Coordinates of C-alpha atoms in Angstrom, one line a residue:
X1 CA 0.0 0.0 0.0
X2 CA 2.8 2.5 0.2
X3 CA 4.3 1.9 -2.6
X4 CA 1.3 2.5 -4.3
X5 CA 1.1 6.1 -2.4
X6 CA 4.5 6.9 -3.0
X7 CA 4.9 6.0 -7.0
X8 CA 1.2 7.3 -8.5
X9 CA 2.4 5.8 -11.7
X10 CA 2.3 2.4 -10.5
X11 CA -0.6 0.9 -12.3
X12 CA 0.4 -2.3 -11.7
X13 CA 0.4 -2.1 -8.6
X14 CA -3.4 -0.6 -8.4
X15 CA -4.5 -3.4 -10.7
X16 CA -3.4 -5.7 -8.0
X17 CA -5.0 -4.1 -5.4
X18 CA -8.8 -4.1 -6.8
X19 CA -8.2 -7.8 -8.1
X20 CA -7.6 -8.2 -4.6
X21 CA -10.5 -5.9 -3.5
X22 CA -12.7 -8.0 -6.5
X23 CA -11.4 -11.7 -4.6
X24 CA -12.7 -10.4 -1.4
X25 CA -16.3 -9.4 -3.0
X26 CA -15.9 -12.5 -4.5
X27 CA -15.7 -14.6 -1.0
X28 CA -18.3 -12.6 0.7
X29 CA -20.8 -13.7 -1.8
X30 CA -20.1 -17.1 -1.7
X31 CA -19.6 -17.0 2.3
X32 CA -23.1 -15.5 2.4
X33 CA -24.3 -18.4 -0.3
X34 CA -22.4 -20.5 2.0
X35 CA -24.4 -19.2 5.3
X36 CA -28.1 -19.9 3.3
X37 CA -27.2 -23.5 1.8
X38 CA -26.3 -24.4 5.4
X39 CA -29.4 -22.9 7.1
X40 CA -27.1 -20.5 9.3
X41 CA -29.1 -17.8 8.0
X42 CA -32.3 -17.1 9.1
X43 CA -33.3 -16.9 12.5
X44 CA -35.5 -20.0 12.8
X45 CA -32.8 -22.1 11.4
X46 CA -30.2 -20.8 13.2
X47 CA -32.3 -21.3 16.3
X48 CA -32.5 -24.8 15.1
X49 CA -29.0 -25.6 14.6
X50 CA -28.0 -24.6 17.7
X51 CA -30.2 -25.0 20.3
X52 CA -32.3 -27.8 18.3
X53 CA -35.8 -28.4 18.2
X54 CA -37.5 -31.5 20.2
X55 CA -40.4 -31.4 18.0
X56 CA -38.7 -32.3 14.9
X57 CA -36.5 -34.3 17.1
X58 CA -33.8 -32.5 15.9
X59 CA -30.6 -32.1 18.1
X60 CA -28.7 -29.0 19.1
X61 CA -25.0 -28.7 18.1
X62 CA -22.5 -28.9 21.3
X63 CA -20.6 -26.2 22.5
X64 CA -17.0 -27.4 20.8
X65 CA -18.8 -27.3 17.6
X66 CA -20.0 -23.8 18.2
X67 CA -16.0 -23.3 19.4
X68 CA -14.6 -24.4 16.4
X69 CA -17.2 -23.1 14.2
X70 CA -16.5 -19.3 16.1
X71 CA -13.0 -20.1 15.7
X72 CA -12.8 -20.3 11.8
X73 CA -15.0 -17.3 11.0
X74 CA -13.5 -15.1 13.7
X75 CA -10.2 -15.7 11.8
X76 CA -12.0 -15.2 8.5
X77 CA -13.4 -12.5 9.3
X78 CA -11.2 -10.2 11.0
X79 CA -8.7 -11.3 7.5
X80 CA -11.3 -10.2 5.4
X81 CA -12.3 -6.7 7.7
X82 CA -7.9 -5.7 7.9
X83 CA -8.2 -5.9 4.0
X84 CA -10.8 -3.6 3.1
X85 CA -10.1 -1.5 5.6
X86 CA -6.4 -1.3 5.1
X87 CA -7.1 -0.6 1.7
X88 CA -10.2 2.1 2.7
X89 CA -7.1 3.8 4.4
X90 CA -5.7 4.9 1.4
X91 CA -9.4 6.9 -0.2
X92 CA -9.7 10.1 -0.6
X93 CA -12.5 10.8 2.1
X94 CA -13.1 12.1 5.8
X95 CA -11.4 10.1 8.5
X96 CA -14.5 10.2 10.4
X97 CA -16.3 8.4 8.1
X98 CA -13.5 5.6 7.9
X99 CA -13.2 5.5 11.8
X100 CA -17.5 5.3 11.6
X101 CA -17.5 2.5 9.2
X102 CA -14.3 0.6 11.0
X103 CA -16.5 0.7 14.8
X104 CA -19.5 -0.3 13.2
X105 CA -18.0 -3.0 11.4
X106 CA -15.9 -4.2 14.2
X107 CA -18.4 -4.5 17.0
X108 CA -20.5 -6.4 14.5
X109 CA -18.2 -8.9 14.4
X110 CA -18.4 -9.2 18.5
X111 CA -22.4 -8.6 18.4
X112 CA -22.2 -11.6 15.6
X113 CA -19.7 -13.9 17.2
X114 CA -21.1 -13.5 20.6
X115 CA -24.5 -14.3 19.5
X116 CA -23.4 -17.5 18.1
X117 CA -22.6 -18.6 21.6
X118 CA -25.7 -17.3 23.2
X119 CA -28.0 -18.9 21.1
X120 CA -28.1 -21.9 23.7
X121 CA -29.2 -20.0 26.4
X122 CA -32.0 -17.5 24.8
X123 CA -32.6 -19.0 21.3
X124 CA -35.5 -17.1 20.0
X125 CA -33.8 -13.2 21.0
X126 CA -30.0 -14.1 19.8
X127 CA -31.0 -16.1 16.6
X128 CA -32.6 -12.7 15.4
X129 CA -29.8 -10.8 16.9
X130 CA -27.6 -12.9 14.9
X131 CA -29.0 -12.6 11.6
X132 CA -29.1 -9.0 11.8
X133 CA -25.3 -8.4 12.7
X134 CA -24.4 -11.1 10.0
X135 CA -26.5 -8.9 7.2
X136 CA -25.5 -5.7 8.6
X137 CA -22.1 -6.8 9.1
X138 CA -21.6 -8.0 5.3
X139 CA -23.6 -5.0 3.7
X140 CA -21.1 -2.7 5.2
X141 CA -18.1 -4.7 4.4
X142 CA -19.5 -5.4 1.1
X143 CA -19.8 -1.2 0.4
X144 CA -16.7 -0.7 1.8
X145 CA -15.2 -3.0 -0.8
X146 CA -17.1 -2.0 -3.2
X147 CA -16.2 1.9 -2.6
X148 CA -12.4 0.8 -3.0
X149 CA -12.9 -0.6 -6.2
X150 CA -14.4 2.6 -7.6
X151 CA -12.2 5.1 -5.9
X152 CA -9.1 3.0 -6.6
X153 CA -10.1 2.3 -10.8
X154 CA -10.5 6.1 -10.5
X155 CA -7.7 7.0 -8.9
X156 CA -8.6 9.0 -6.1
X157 CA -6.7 7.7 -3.5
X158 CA -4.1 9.4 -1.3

């Protein structure tokens, strides 16, 4: 990224970043395909996963399921959120709004991973808290990205 601020001329070097900024739009979609094949979507499936459902005699998942599971999108995750928003770093736009975006985005990834976990005690109030940090979570991420591939293919970065 600073070679990209100090040598303007370095096309190149912008071409990598927005293939890199299109890869990342790229695994949010499938990640959120992922999420609705695997009925981890919607609250009523989620609700179902985790805490299960005794009239469909359908069985909770156990808590190092929900550790592992937690595990590998945490680490996903915060990857994908350092990318776009080392790369946001460099647009030509108020700080404010960068630090705004940056919070917001980052305590949805607590609200989202610490939902996960209290599913099991209080399914029917987390499993809707849930779905709403994961959508809100991956619009903003996904306009981030998106807004880096525009101002970057324009050129107005710092």
């Amino acid at each position: 990224m600073r070679y990209v601020v100090q040598h303007r001329k370095a096309s190149y070097i912008k071409f990598l970043v927005v293939m890199l900024s299109i890869f990342v739009q790229g695994f949010l979609t499938l990640f959120v395909v992922n999420k609705l094949l695997s009925g981890e979507f919607f609250p009523e499936d989620i609700k179902n996963l985790v805490a299960g459902n005794p009239d469909i005699f359908l069985e909770g998942i156990e808590t190092g399921q929900i550790v592992e599971k937690v595990h590998i999108e945490l680490f996903l995750l915060s990857v994908v959120f350092l990318t776009v928003f080392s790369i946001n770093l460099r647009l030509n736009i108020k700080d404010s709004h960068k630090i705004t975006l940056s919070i917001f985005s980052f305590l949805n990834i607590w609200v989202y991973v610490l939902s996960f976990f209290l599913i099991k005690l209080y399914p029917a109030v987390f499993s809707n808290i849930y779905t709403i940090s994961l959508s809100l979570l991956l619009t903003v991420i996904s306009a981030v990205n998106l807004m880096n591939i525009i101002f970057f293919t324009a050129g107005k970065i710092k």
